[in-house]
GROMACS .gro file of N, CA and C in nm:
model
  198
    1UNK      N    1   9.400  19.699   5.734
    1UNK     CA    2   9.371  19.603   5.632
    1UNK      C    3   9.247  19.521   5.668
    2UNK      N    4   9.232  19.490   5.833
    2UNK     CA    5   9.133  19.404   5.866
    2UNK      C    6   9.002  19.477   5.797
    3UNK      N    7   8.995  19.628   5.868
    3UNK     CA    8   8.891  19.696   5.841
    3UNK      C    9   8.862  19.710   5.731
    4UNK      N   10   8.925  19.731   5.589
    4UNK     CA   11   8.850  19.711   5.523
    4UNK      C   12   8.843  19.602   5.423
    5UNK      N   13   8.841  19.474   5.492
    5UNK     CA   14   8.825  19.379   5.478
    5UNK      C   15   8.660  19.305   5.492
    6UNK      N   16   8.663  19.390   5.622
    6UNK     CA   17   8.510  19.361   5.657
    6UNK      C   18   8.411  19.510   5.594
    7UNK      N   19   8.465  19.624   5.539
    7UNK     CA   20   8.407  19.681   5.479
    7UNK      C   21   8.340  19.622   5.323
    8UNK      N   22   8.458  19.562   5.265
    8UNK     CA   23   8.435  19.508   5.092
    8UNK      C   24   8.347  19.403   5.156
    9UNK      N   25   8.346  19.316   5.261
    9UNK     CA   26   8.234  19.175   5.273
    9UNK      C   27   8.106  19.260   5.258
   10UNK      N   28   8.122  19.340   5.348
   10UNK     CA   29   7.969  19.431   5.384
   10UNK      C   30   7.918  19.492   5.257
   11UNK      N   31   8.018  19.539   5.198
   11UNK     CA   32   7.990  19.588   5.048
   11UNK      C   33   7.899  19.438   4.949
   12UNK      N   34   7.961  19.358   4.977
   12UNK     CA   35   7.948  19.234   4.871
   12UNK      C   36   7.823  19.188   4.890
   13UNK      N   37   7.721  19.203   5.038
   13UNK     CA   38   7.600  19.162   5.074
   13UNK      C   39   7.494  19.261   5.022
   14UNK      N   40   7.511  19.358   4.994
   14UNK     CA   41   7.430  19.442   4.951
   14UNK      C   42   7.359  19.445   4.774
   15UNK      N   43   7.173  19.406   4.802
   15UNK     CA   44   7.149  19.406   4.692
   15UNK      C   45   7.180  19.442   4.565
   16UNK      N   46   7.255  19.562   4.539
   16UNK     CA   47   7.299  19.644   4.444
   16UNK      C   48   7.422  19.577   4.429
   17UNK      N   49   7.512  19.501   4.457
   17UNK     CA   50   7.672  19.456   4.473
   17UNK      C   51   7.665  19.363   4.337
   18UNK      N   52   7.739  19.384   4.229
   18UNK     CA   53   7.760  19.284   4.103
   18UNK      C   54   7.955  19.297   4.129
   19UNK      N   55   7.969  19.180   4.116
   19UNK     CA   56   8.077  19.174   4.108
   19UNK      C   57   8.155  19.204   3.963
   20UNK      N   58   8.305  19.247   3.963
   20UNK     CA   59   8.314  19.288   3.839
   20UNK      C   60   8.411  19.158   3.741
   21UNK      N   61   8.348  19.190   3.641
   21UNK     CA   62   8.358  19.110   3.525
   21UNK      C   63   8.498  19.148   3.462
   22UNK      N   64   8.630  19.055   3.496
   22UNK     CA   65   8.723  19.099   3.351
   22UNK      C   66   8.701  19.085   3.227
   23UNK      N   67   8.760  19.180   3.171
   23UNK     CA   68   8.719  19.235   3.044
   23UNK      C   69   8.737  19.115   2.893
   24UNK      N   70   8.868  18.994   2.956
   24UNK     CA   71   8.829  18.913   2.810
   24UNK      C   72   8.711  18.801   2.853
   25UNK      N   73   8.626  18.838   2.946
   25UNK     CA   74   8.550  18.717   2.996
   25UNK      C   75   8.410  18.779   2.910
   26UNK      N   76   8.409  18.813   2.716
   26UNK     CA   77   8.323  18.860   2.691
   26UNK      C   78   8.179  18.778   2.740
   27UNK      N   79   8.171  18.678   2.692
   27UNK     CA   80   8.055  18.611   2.758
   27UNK      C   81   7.978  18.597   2.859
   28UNK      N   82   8.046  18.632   2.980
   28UNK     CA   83   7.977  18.629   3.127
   28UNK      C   84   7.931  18.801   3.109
   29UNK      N   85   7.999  18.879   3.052
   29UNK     CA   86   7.971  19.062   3.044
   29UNK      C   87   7.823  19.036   2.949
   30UNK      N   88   7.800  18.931   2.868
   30UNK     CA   89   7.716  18.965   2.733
   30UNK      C   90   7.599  18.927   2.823
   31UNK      N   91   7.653  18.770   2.931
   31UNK     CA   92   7.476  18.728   2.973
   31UNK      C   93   7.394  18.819   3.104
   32UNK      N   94   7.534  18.856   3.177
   32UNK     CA   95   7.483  18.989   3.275
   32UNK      C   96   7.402  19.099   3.168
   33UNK      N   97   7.420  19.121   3.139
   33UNK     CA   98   7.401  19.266   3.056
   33UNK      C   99   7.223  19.252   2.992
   34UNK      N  100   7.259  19.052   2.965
   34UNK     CA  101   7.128  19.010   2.888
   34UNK      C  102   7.003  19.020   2.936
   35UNK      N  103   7.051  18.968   3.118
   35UNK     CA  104   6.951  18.971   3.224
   35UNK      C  105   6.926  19.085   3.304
   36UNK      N  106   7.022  19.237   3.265
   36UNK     CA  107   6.995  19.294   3.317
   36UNK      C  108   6.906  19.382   3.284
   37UNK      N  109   6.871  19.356   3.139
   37UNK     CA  110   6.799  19.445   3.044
   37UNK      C  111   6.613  19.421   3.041
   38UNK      N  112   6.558  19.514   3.122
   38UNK     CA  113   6.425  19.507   3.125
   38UNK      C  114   6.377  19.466   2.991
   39UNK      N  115   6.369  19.429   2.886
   39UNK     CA  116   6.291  19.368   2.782
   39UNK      C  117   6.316  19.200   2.752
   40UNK      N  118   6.420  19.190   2.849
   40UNK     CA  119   6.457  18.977   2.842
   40UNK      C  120   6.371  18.985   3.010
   41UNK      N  121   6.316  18.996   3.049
   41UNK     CA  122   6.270  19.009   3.196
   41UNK      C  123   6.185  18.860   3.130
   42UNK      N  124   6.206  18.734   3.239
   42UNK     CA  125   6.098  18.612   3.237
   42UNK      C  126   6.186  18.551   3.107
   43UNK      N  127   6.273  18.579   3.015
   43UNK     CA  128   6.354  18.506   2.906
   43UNK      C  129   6.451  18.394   3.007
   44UNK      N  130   6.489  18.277   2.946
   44UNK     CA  131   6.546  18.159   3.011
   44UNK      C  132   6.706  18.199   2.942
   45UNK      N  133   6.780  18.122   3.038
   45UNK     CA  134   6.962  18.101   2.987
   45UNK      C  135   6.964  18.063   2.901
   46UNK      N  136   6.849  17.935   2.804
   46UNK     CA  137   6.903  17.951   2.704
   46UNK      C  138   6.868  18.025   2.611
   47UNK      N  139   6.778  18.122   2.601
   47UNK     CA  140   6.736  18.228   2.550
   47UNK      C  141   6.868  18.303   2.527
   48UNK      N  142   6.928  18.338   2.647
   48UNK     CA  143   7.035  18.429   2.642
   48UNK      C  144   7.155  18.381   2.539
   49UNK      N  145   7.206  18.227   2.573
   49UNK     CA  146   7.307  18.185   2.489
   49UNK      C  147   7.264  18.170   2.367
   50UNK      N  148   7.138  18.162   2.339
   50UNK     CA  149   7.090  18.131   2.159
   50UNK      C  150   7.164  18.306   2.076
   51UNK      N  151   7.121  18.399   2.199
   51UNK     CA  152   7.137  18.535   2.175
   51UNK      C  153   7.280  18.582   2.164
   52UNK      N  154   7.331  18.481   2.232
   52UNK     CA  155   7.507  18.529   2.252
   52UNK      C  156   7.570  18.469   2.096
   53UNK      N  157   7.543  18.316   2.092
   53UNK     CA  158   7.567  18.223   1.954
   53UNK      C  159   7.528  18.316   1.837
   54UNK      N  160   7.441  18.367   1.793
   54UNK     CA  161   7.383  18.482   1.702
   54UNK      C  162   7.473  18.594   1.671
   55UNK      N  163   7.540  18.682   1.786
   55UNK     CA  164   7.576  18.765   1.836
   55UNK      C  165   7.713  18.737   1.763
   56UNK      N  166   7.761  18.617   1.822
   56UNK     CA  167   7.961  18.585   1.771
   56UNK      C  168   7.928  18.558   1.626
   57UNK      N  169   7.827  18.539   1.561
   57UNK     CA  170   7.823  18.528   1.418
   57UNK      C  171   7.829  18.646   1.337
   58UNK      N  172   7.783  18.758   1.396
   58UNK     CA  173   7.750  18.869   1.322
   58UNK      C  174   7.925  18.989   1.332
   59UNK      N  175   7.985  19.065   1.236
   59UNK     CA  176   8.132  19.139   1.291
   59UNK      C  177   8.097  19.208   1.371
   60UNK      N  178   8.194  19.258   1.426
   60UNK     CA  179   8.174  19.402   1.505
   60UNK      C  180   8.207  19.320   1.644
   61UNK      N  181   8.177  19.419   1.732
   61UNK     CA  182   8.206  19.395   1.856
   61UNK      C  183   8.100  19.267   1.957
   62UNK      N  184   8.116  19.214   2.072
   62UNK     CA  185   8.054  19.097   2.141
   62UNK      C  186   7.956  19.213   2.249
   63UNK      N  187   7.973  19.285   2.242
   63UNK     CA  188   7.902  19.343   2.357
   63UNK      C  189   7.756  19.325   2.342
   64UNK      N  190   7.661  19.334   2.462
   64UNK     CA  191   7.543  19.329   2.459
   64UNK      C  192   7.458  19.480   2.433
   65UNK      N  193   7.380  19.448   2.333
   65UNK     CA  194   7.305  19.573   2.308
   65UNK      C  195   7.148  19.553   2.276
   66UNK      N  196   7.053  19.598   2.345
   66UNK     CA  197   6.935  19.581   2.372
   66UNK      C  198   6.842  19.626   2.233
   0.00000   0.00000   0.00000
């Protein structure tokens, strides 16, 4: 158990490591997704939430789509 204990830390330091998002936490999934998307590259947080607010107005699903 110790071992891979210090395996998941070692995992967690590594550039590539996003931690995972539960699934009713749509909002934190929409602003990852926002910043992860090469065309918001240099866009501010509140860029993102103006984008999220927009987003819960329109039906359909919350997910982020570029």
């Amino acid at each position: 158990m110790v071992k891979a204990w210090h395996e998941e830390e070692k995992r967690k330091k590594q550039p590539s490591y996003q931690k995972e998002i539960a699934p009713q936490f749509e909002y934190n999934h929409f602003i990852r997704d926002f910043f992860n998307d090469p065309q918001n590259k240099g866009k501010s947080r509140d860029d993102a939430i103006a984008a999220w607010k927009h987003l819960k107005l329109q039906a359909g699903s919350n997910q982020y789509h570029s």
